[in-house]
Coordinates of C-alpha atoms and ligand atoms in Angstrom, one line a residue:
M1 CA -128.3 112.0 24.6
K2 CA -124.7 111.2 24.4
T3 CA -123.6 114.8 24.7
K4 CA -125.8 115.4 27.7
F5 CA -124.3 112.4 29.5
K6 CA -120.8 113.6 28.7
T7 CA -121.4 117.2 29.9
L8 CA -122.7 115.9 33.2
L9 CA -120.1 113.2 33.7
I10 CA -116.9 115.0 32.7
P11 CA -116.9 117.7 35.3
L12 CA -117.6 115.0 37.9
L13 CA -114.8 112.8 36.7
L14 CA -112.4 115.8 36.5
G15 CA -113.4 116.8 40.0
A16 CA -112.5 113.3 41.3
Y17 CA -109.2 113.3 39.4
A18 CA -108.3 116.7 40.8
C19 CA -108.7 115.3 44.3
V20 CA -106.7 112.1 43.9
G21 CA -104.0 113.4 41.7
D22 CA -104.3 116.3 39.4
A23 CA -100.6 116.1 38.9
D24 CA -101.0 112.6 37.3
V25 CA -103.3 113.9 34.6
Q26 CA -101.1 116.9 33.9
E27 CA -97.6 115.4 34.1
K28 CA -98.0 112.2 32.3
P29 CA -99.0 113.1 28.8
N30 CA -98.5 110.5 26.1
I31 CA -95.3 111.1 24.1
V32 CA -94.7 110.4 20.5
V33 CA -91.4 110.9 18.7
I34 CA -92.0 110.8 14.9
Y35 CA -88.6 110.4 13.3
A36 CA -88.0 110.7 9.6
D37 CA -85.0 109.1 7.8
D38 CA -82.8 111.4 5.7
L39 CA -85.4 114.2 5.6
G40 CA -83.6 117.5 5.0
Y41 CA -84.1 120.9 6.5
G42 CA -85.5 122.2 3.3
D43 CA -87.7 119.2 2.5
V44 CA -90.7 120.6 4.6
G45 CA -93.0 123.3 3.6
A46 CA -92.8 125.0 7.0
Y47 CA -89.0 125.2 6.5
G48 CA -89.3 126.8 3.1
A49 CA -90.0 124.0 0.6
H50 CA -92.0 125.4 -2.3
E51 CA -91.9 122.5 -4.8
L52 CA -93.1 119.9 -2.3
E53 CA -96.2 119.9 -0.2
T54 CA -96.1 118.6 3.4
P55 CA -99.4 120.0 4.9
N56 CA -99.4 117.7 7.9
I57 CA -95.9 118.4 9.1
D58 CA -96.6 122.0 8.4
G59 CA -99.6 121.8 10.6
L60 CA -97.5 120.5 13.5
A61 CA -95.0 123.4 12.9
S62 CA -97.7 126.1 12.8
G63 CA -99.5 124.7 15.8
G64 CA -96.3 124.0 17.9
V65 CA -92.7 125.2 18.3
K66 CA -90.8 125.2 15.0
F67 CA -87.1 125.1 15.8
T68 CA -84.8 126.8 13.3
N69 CA -81.7 125.6 15.1
G70 CA -82.6 122.1 15.9
Y71 CA -79.9 119.4 15.4
A72 CA -79.6 115.7 15.0
S73 CA -76.6 114.4 16.8
S74 CA -75.0 113.0 13.7
A75 CA -75.1 113.2 9.9
T76 CA -75.9 109.5 9.7
C77 CA -78.5 107.3 11.1
T78 CA -77.1 104.9 13.8
P79 CA -75.2 107.5 15.8
S80 CA -78.2 109.9 15.8
R81 CA -80.6 107.2 17.0
F82 CA -78.1 106.1 19.6
A83 CA -77.9 109.7 20.9
L84 CA -81.7 110.2 20.8
L85 CA -82.3 107.0 22.9
T86 CA -79.4 107.2 25.3
G87 CA -78.7 111.0 25.7
E88 CA -75.1 110.2 25.1
Y89 CA -72.9 111.7 22.4
P90 CA -72.3 109.1 19.7
W91 CA -68.6 109.9 19.3
R92 CA -68.1 108.6 22.9
N93 CA -69.0 105.2 21.5
E94 CA -66.6 104.0 18.9
D95 CA -69.0 101.5 17.5
A96 CA -71.7 104.1 16.8
N97 CA -71.3 104.0 13.0
I98 CA -73.6 103.0 10.2
L99 CA -74.3 99.4 11.2
P100 CA -74.7 96.4 9.0
G101 CA -77.8 94.3 9.5
T102 CA -75.8 91.7 11.4
A103 CA -74.3 94.1 14.0
P104 CA -74.9 93.3 17.7
L105 CA -77.0 95.6 19.8
L106 CA -75.1 98.9 20.2
I107 CA -76.8 100.1 23.3
D108 CA -75.5 98.6 26.5
T109 CA -78.5 97.1 28.3
A110 CA -77.3 98.7 31.5
Q111 CA -77.4 102.1 30.0
I112 CA -80.3 104.5 30.7
T113 CA -82.6 104.9 27.7
L114 CA -85.5 107.2 26.9
P115 CA -88.0 104.3 26.9
E116 CA -86.6 102.9 30.1
M117 CA -86.8 106.2 31.9
L118 CA -90.4 106.5 30.8
K119 CA -91.2 102.9 31.7
A120 CA -90.0 103.5 35.2
E121 CA -92.6 106.3 35.4
G122 CA -95.4 104.0 34.4
Y123 CA -95.4 104.4 30.7
Q124 CA -96.2 101.8 28.1
T125 CA -93.4 102.0 25.5
A126 CA -93.1 101.0 21.9
V127 CA -90.9 101.4 18.8
V128 CA -92.4 101.0 15.4
G129 CA -90.3 101.4 12.3
K130 CA -86.6 101.6 11.6
W131 CA -84.2 100.3 14.3
H132 CA -80.7 100.3 13.0
L133 CA -79.1 100.0 16.4
G134 CA -78.0 96.4 16.1
L135 CA -79.6 93.2 17.4
G136 CA -78.3 90.2 19.5
S137 CA -74.8 89.8 20.7
G138 CA -73.1 88.6 17.6
N139 CA -74.1 85.8 15.1
V140 CA -77.9 86.3 15.3
D141 CA -80.0 83.3 14.5
W142 CA -82.9 85.0 12.7
N143 CA -85.0 81.8 13.1
S144 CA -85.4 81.9 16.8
K145 CA -86.0 84.7 19.4
I146 CA -83.7 87.6 18.5
A147 CA -82.3 89.3 21.7
P148 CA -81.1 91.5 23.1
G149 CA -82.9 94.2 21.0
P150 CA -85.4 97.0 21.6
N151 CA -87.3 95.0 24.1
E152 CA -84.2 94.7 26.3
V153 CA -83.5 98.4 26.3
G154 CA -86.8 99.6 27.5
F155 CA -89.4 99.0 24.7
D156 CA -92.4 96.9 25.9
Y157 CA -93.4 96.5 22.3
S158 CA -91.4 96.5 19.1
Y159 CA -92.2 96.2 15.4
I160 CA -89.1 97.0 13.5
M161 CA -86.9 96.5 10.5
A162 CA -83.5 95.5 11.7
A163 CA -81.3 98.0 9.9
T164 CA -82.3 100.0 6.8
Q165 CA -84.6 99.4 3.9
D166 CA -81.6 98.8 1.7
R167 CA -80.0 96.2 4.0
V168 CA -80.8 92.6 4.6
P169 CA -82.6 91.0 6.4
T170 CA -85.6 92.5 4.6
V171 CA -88.1 91.3 7.1
Y172 CA -90.1 92.8 10.0
I173 CA -89.3 91.7 13.5
E174 CA -92.0 91.9 16.2
N175 CA -90.9 91.6 19.8
G176 CA -87.8 89.7 18.7
N177 CA -89.5 87.3 16.3
V178 CA -89.4 87.5 12.5
V179 CA -93.0 88.1 11.3
R180 CA -94.6 85.4 9.1
L181 CA -91.4 83.2 9.1
N182 CA -91.9 79.7 7.8
E183 CA -89.7 77.3 9.8
D184 CA -89.1 75.2 6.6
D185 CA -87.5 78.1 4.9
P186 CA -85.0 79.5 7.5
I187 CA -83.3 82.9 7.0
Q188 CA -79.6 83.1 6.6
V189 CA -77.8 86.5 6.5
N190 CA -74.1 87.2 5.6
Y191 CA -72.5 90.5 4.9
Q192 CA -69.2 89.0 3.6
K193 CA -70.2 86.4 1.1
N194 CA -73.1 85.2 -1.0
F195 CA -74.9 81.9 -0.6
E196 CA -74.2 79.6 -3.4
G197 CA -76.5 79.9 -6.4
E198 CA -78.3 83.0 -5.1
P199 CA -78.6 85.9 -7.7
T200 CA -77.0 89.2 -6.9
G201 CA -77.5 92.8 -8.2
K202 CA -74.0 92.7 -9.6
D203 CA -74.3 89.5 -11.6
N204 CA -78.0 89.5 -12.5
P205 CA -79.0 92.9 -13.8
E206 CA -81.9 91.3 -15.7
L207 CA -83.7 90.6 -12.4
L208 CA -83.7 94.2 -11.3
K209 CA -86.6 96.7 -11.2
M210 CA -84.4 99.3 -9.6
K211 CA -80.7 99.8 -10.7
W212 CA -77.9 100.3 -8.3
H213 CA -75.5 103.2 -8.7
H214 CA -73.0 102.5 -6.0
G215 CA -73.0 99.8 -3.3
H216 CA -76.3 98.0 -3.2
N217 CA -75.3 95.1 -5.5
S218 CA -75.7 92.1 -3.3
S219 CA -78.9 90.1 -2.7
I220 CA -82.0 90.9 -4.7
V221 CA -85.3 91.3 -2.9
N222 CA -88.5 92.3 -4.8
G223 CA -86.3 93.2 -7.8
I224 CA -84.3 95.7 -5.6
P225 CA -80.6 94.9 -5.0
R226 CA -79.6 95.3 -1.4
I227 CA -76.5 95.6 0.9
G228 CA -75.7 92.2 2.3
Y229 CA -76.6 88.6 1.4
M230 CA -79.7 86.8 2.5
K231 CA -81.2 83.4 1.8
G232 CA -84.5 81.9 2.7
G233 CA -87.3 83.6 4.6
E234 CA -89.4 84.0 1.5
S235 CA -92.8 84.2 3.3
A236 CA -91.4 86.8 5.7
K237 CA -90.0 89.3 3.2
W238 CA -91.5 92.7 3.3
V239 CA -93.2 94.3 0.3
D240 CA -91.3 97.7 0.0
E241 CA -94.3 99.6 -1.4
N242 CA -96.4 98.6 1.6
M243 CA -93.9 99.5 4.3
A244 CA -95.3 102.9 5.0
D245 CA -98.8 101.5 5.6
T246 CA -97.5 98.6 7.6
F247 CA -95.7 100.9 10.1
L248 CA -98.6 103.4 10.1
V249 CA -101.2 100.7 11.0
R250 CA -99.0 99.3 13.8
A251 CA -98.5 102.8 15.2
Q252 CA -102.3 103.4 15.1
Q253 CA -103.1 100.1 16.6
Y254 CA -100.7 100.7 19.4
V255 CA -102.1 104.1 20.5
K256 CA -105.6 102.7 20.3
K257 CA -104.6 99.8 22.5
Y258 CA -102.9 101.9 25.1
K259 CA -105.1 105.0 25.0
D260 CA -106.0 104.6 28.7
E261 CA -102.4 104.5 29.9
P262 CA -99.6 107.0 29.4
F263 CA -97.7 105.7 26.4
F264 CA -94.5 106.5 24.6
L265 CA -94.3 105.7 20.9
Y266 CA -91.1 106.0 18.9
Y267 CA -92.5 106.0 15.3
A268 CA -89.4 105.7 13.2
M269 CA -90.4 106.2 9.6
Q270 CA -88.3 104.8 6.7
Q271 CA -88.8 107.7 4.3
P272 CA -87.1 109.2 2.4
H273 CA -84.1 106.8 2.8
V274 CA -83.3 104.6 -0.2
P275 CA -84.7 102.5 -1.8
R276 CA -87.5 105.0 -2.3
T277 CA -90.6 102.9 -2.9
P278 CA -93.8 104.9 -2.6
H279 CA -97.1 102.9 -2.5
P280 CA -98.8 103.1 -6.0
R281 CA -101.2 105.7 -4.5
F282 CA -98.3 108.1 -4.2
V283 CA -96.4 107.4 -7.4
G284 CA -96.1 110.7 -9.3
K285 CA -97.7 112.7 -6.7
S286 CA -94.8 115.1 -6.0
G287 CA -93.6 115.6 -9.5
L288 CA -90.1 115.2 -8.1
G289 CA -89.8 111.4 -8.6
P290 CA -89.7 108.7 -5.9
R291 CA -87.8 110.8 -3.4
G292 CA -90.5 113.5 -3.4
D293 CA -93.3 110.9 -3.6
V294 CA -92.2 109.2 -0.4
I295 CA -92.0 112.5 1.4
V296 CA -95.6 113.1 0.4
E297 CA -96.4 109.6 1.5
A298 CA -94.7 110.2 4.9
D299 CA -96.6 113.4 5.4
W300 CA -99.8 111.6 4.6
C301 CA -99.0 108.9 7.2
I302 CA -98.3 111.6 9.8
G303 CA -101.7 113.1 9.0
Q304 CA -103.4 109.8 9.4
F305 CA -101.6 109.1 12.6
I306 CA -102.6 112.5 14.1
R307 CA -106.2 111.8 13.0
T308 CA -106.2 108.6 15.0
L309 CA -105.0 110.6 18.1
E310 CA -107.8 113.0 17.5
E311 CA -110.4 110.4 17.1
E312 CA -109.3 108.7 20.2
E313 CA -109.4 112.1 22.0
L314 CA -105.7 111.9 22.8
L315 CA -104.4 114.9 20.9
E316 CA -104.6 117.3 23.8
N317 CA -102.8 114.9 26.1
T318 CA -100.0 113.9 23.7
L319 CA -96.7 115.7 23.2
I320 CA -95.5 115.1 19.6
I321 CA -91.9 115.6 18.7
F322 CA -91.1 115.5 15.0
S323 CA -87.5 115.4 13.5
S324 CA -85.2 113.6 11.2
D325 CA -82.1 111.5 11.9
N326 CA -79.8 113.3 9.5
G327 CA -79.8 115.6 6.5
P328 CA -80.7 114.9 2.9
V329 CA -79.1 113.0 0.1
L330 CA -80.2 112.6 -3.5
N331 CA -78.3 109.8 -5.1
D332 CA -77.6 107.5 -2.2
G333 CA -76.8 104.4 -4.3
Y334 CA -79.7 103.8 -6.7
Y335 CA -80.8 105.3 -10.0
D336 CA -84.1 106.7 -8.9
N337 CA -84.3 110.1 -10.6
A338 CA -83.8 112.0 -7.3
V339 CA -81.2 114.2 -9.1
E340 CA -82.8 114.4 -12.5
K341 CA -86.3 115.4 -11.2
L342 CA -85.2 117.7 -8.5
G343 CA -86.1 120.9 -10.4
D344 CA -86.0 123.9 -8.0
H345 CA -86.5 121.9 -4.8
K346 CA -83.7 122.3 -2.3
P347 CA -83.7 119.5 0.3
W348 CA -80.9 121.3 2.2
G349 CA -82.7 124.6 2.2
P350 CA -80.3 127.5 2.7
L351 CA -77.7 125.2 4.3
R352 CA -74.4 123.7 3.0
G353 CA -73.7 120.0 2.6
G354 CA -76.1 117.2 3.3
K355 CA -76.1 113.7 4.8
Y356 CA -72.6 112.5 5.8
S357 CA -71.4 116.2 6.0
L358 CA -70.1 118.2 8.9
F359 CA -71.5 121.3 7.2
E360 CA -74.9 122.4 8.5
A361 CA -77.2 120.4 6.3
G362 CA -75.8 117.2 7.7
T363 CA -77.3 117.7 11.1
R364 CA -79.5 120.7 11.2
V365 CA -83.0 119.2 10.5
P366 CA -86.7 120.0 10.8
F367 CA -87.4 119.9 14.6
I368 CA -90.9 120.5 15.9
T369 CA -92.7 120.0 19.2
Y370 CA -96.5 120.0 19.2
W371 CA -98.9 119.6 22.1
K372 CA -102.4 120.8 21.3
G373 CA -103.7 123.2 23.9
T374 CA -100.5 123.2 25.9
I375 CA -97.8 124.5 23.6
K376 CA -98.4 128.0 22.2
P377 CA -97.4 128.2 18.5
T378 CA -94.1 129.9 18.1
V379 CA -90.9 129.8 16.1
S380 CA -87.8 129.3 18.2
N381 CA -84.2 130.1 17.3
A382 CA -82.9 128.4 20.4
L383 CA -80.1 125.9 19.9
V384 CA -81.5 122.5 20.7
S385 CA -80.3 118.9 19.9
Q386 CA -82.2 115.6 19.8
I387 CA -79.8 114.5 22.5
D388 CA -81.7 116.7 24.9
I389 CA -85.0 115.0 24.5
L390 CA -84.2 112.4 27.2
S391 CA -83.4 114.7 30.0
S392 CA -86.2 117.1 29.0
L393 CA -88.8 114.4 29.0
S394 CA -87.4 113.1 32.2
E395 CA -88.1 116.5 33.8
L396 CA -91.6 116.5 32.2
V397 CA -92.5 113.2 33.9
G398 CA -90.7 113.8 37.1
S399 CA -87.9 111.3 36.7
D400 CA -84.4 111.5 38.2
L401 CA -82.9 109.6 35.3
K402 CA -80.9 111.9 32.9
G403 CA -78.7 111.2 29.9
P404 CA -75.0 111.9 30.3
D405 CA -74.8 114.5 27.6
S406 CA -78.5 115.4 27.6
K407 CA -79.6 118.8 28.9
N408 CA -83.0 119.6 30.4
L409 CA -84.5 122.0 27.9
L410 CA -88.1 121.2 28.8
D411 CA -89.2 124.9 28.9
V412 CA -87.6 125.4 25.5
F413 CA -89.3 122.4 24.0
L414 CA -92.6 123.6 25.4
G415 CA -92.1 127.0 23.9
K416 CA -91.8 128.8 27.2
S417 CA -88.1 129.8 27.0
D418 CA -85.7 130.8 24.4
K419 CA -82.7 129.7 26.3
G420 CA -81.4 126.6 24.5
R421 CA -77.9 125.1 24.7
D422 CA -74.8 127.2 24.8
Q423 CA -73.0 124.8 22.5
V424 CA -73.3 121.3 21.0
I425 CA -70.9 118.9 19.4
L426 CA -71.9 117.7 16.0
E427 CA -70.8 114.5 14.4
A428 CA -70.4 113.1 10.8
T429 CA -68.8 109.7 10.3
S430 CA -66.6 110.0 13.4
R431 CA -65.5 113.6 12.7
T432 CA -66.8 116.3 15.0
A433 CA -67.3 120.0 15.0
I434 CA -68.7 122.5 17.5
R435 CA -71.5 124.9 17.3
K436 CA -71.4 127.6 20.0
G437 CA -73.7 130.5 20.1
G438 CA -74.1 131.6 16.5
W439 CA -70.7 130.2 15.5
I440 CA -69.4 126.9 14.1
M441 CA -65.9 125.6 14.1
I442 CA -64.8 122.6 12.1
P443 CA -61.3 121.3 12.8
P444 CA -59.1 120.2 10.0
Y445 CA -59.8 116.7 8.7
E446 CA -58.0 114.6 6.0
G447 CA -60.1 113.1 3.3
P448 CA -61.9 114.3 0.2
A449 CA -63.8 117.6 0.3
V450 CA -66.6 116.0 -1.7
N451 CA -68.0 112.5 -1.6
E452 CA -68.3 112.2 -5.4
L453 CA -70.7 109.3 -5.3
V454 CA -73.4 111.1 -3.5
N455 CA -72.1 114.6 -4.6
I456 CA -72.1 116.1 -1.1
E457 CA -69.4 118.4 0.4
L458 CA -68.2 116.6 3.6
G459 CA -66.7 119.6 5.4
N460 CA -63.1 118.3 5.2
S461 CA -60.3 120.8 4.8
D462 CA -56.7 120.9 5.9
E463 CA -57.4 124.2 7.7
Y464 CA -59.6 125.2 10.6
Q465 CA -63.0 126.5 9.4
L466 CA -65.0 129.1 11.4
Y467 CA -68.4 130.4 10.3
N468 CA -70.7 133.0 11.6
L469 CA -74.0 131.3 11.1
K470 CA -76.1 134.3 12.0
E471 CA -74.7 136.2 9.0
D472 CA -73.6 133.3 6.8
V473 CA -75.9 130.4 7.3
G474 CA -74.7 128.9 4.0
Q475 CA -71.1 128.7 5.3
R476 CA -69.5 130.5 2.4
T477 CA -66.9 132.6 4.3
N478 CA -64.3 131.0 6.5
L479 CA -63.4 133.5 9.2
A480 CA -60.8 131.4 10.9
K481 CA -57.9 133.7 9.9
E482 CA -59.9 136.9 10.4
K483 CA -61.1 136.0 13.9
P484 CA -58.3 134.3 15.7
E485 CA -59.7 135.0 19.2
K486 CA -63.0 133.5 18.3
L487 CA -61.3 130.5 16.8
K488 CA -59.2 130.0 19.9
E489 CA -62.3 130.2 22.1
M490 CA -64.1 127.7 20.0
I491 CA -61.2 125.2 19.9
E492 CA -60.9 125.4 23.7
T493 CA -64.5 124.7 24.3
F494 CA -64.5 121.9 21.8
K495 CA -61.5 120.3 23.4
S496 CA -62.8 120.7 26.9
I497 CA -66.0 118.8 25.9
R498 CA -64.3 116.2 23.8
G499 CA -61.7 115.7 26.5
D500 CA -58.9 115.7 24.0
Ligands
NG6_1 C1 -74.3 103.8 3.3 C2 -75.1 103.3 2.0 C3 -76.3 104.3 1.9 C4 -77.1 104.2 3.2 C5 -76.3 104.6 4.4 C6 -77.0 104.5 5.7 C7 -73.6 102.4 0.3 C8 -72.7 102.8 -0.8 N1 -74.2 103.5 0.9 O1 -73.3 102.9 3.5 O2 -77.1 103.9 0.8 O3 -77.7 103.0 3.3 O4 -75.2 103.7 4.4 O5 -77.9 105.5 5.8 O6 -73.8 101.3 0.6 S1 -78.4 105.8 7.2 O7 -79.4 106.9 7.0 O8 -79.0 104.6 7.7 O9 -77.3 106.2 8.0
CA2 CA1 -80.8 108.4 8.0

C-alpha cells in the first residue's frame, strides 16, 4: 500500500518541483564535513592501512573521490580549523596557534565563514564536536552564557568541547551554555596556576588511571591528567569513554531534525587525539592499543551516521567531505601503548614526518568527497587543500562569498576535473613551505630536526630542502643543490604568495 502511494505521488511531487524551482532541489544539497583529529594518511584502509580496518571510511573512498594529494592547511589543529572555516591561510593570523582552553575566539566575527556563507543561502548550520578556535573575548565566565563562539560566526547550533580532549574545561557547551552545570558548583579555569587544594597529575600519581609522559600533568579529570587547571563543575564533566557516542547522537539528532531543510553539519570528531579513551565496546578491537581502538570507534561512528542519512533518505542529497585536521602522532603526551603496540601499522603511510612536521605527513591527510548518485567514484591526484572547501561550496550553492585564500575547485571536488591547485602553502607551528606541482620546497628553519618527545622529524634544516614528490614521496633526497633553477622558481613563488 505504502509503495503504491509513493510511486504515484513522487513523480507528481517531482513534477511540481521541476516547475517551481528544479535548481533549488539540485543546488542545495545538504553538506556534512566529517573531520577527524590527528588521523594520518596511512591510518585508513583506503589509503593503504593493512593492520587496521576502517570499512566505513573506505566505503566513502570507494564510492566517492579519494584524493591522494589532499592537504590540511597546517600540521596542528587550531590553524587547520581556522583555515577550513574562513578560507584564509592560518599563517596570515599570528594568533592561529594551538590554543589553550581559555583563549578568546580566534575568528573575527566580521570575517566570512563557511557556515555564514551557507546560512546566507538558506542553510541550517551546526557544529558538533571539537571546536578549539577559542571562546569569548578574554576571561570567559564559564558559568554564564559564553560568547562570542561558534554561534556568533555562523553556526545556528553548536554542541562542542571548547578546546581538546586533553585540555580543561572538560565539559560540553551547547549554544554557549555548559551542559548539566550546577550553579552551586561553578567552574573555574586557569592555565597558569592551580586552585588551592586541588590534586594534579604531577603531585598525585596515585589518582591516575592514565599516566602522563610529557605535559598533561595539571588537573585530573576522570583519572586522566590534563593541560590546565579546573575547579568545580563536577556534574558537567564529560565521561571520556562516552564522548564518541555523545557527539554521534547529537549529529544524528541534528540531521533528523533538519532533514526537510538544507543543512550544513560540521561533525568534528575527537579521535584519535589524546587522551585515547575508546568506549569499552571498542577496547582491544584493533589489536593496536587505544590509538587503533579509537580509530575503529571513529569509523564505526561514521558508519552509524551514514546509516542515519540513509534511513532518513538523505544520502543522495548530501555531499559528505571527510578529512583530518593534521597528521598522525603516536606518543602525544600519555603512556598509552601507541608506540609499543604499533606493530607493522604505519599511520603516516609512505610519507615522512607526522603531526607538527613540515614534511608531508604533517599536512597530507585522507581527503574524500562522497555524494551518492552524483559523484562518480574515482581516485584523484589533483592538488587540493581544505582551505578550498569554502569557495568551492560557495560555487555549489550559488553564493558570491569566497574565502581570501580559498580557490573554487568545485569540479575537482565533484570528481569532474583533475585540475586542482597549482600550488599551496603548508604550515607547521608558524613555519611554512610550498608545494607547487609535484615539488615541495622547505626553507631553512632553526630549531631541532626532531621533536624528541613525540619522536617526529619536524622538517627543520639550516639548508633549503627541495623534493620531487612524484619520484620521492618519502622525501629522502634533497635536490636543492642539484636543481638550482627549480629551487629558485619555488622560492620566488613562495615569496610572492607570502608577501615577504
Ligand atoms: C600540544 C600537546 C599535545 C596536543 C597538542 C594539540 C603537550 C606537551 N602537548 O601542546 O598533547 O594536545 O598540543 O593538538 O602539552 S591539536 O591536534 O589540537 O593541535
Ligand atoms: Ca589535531
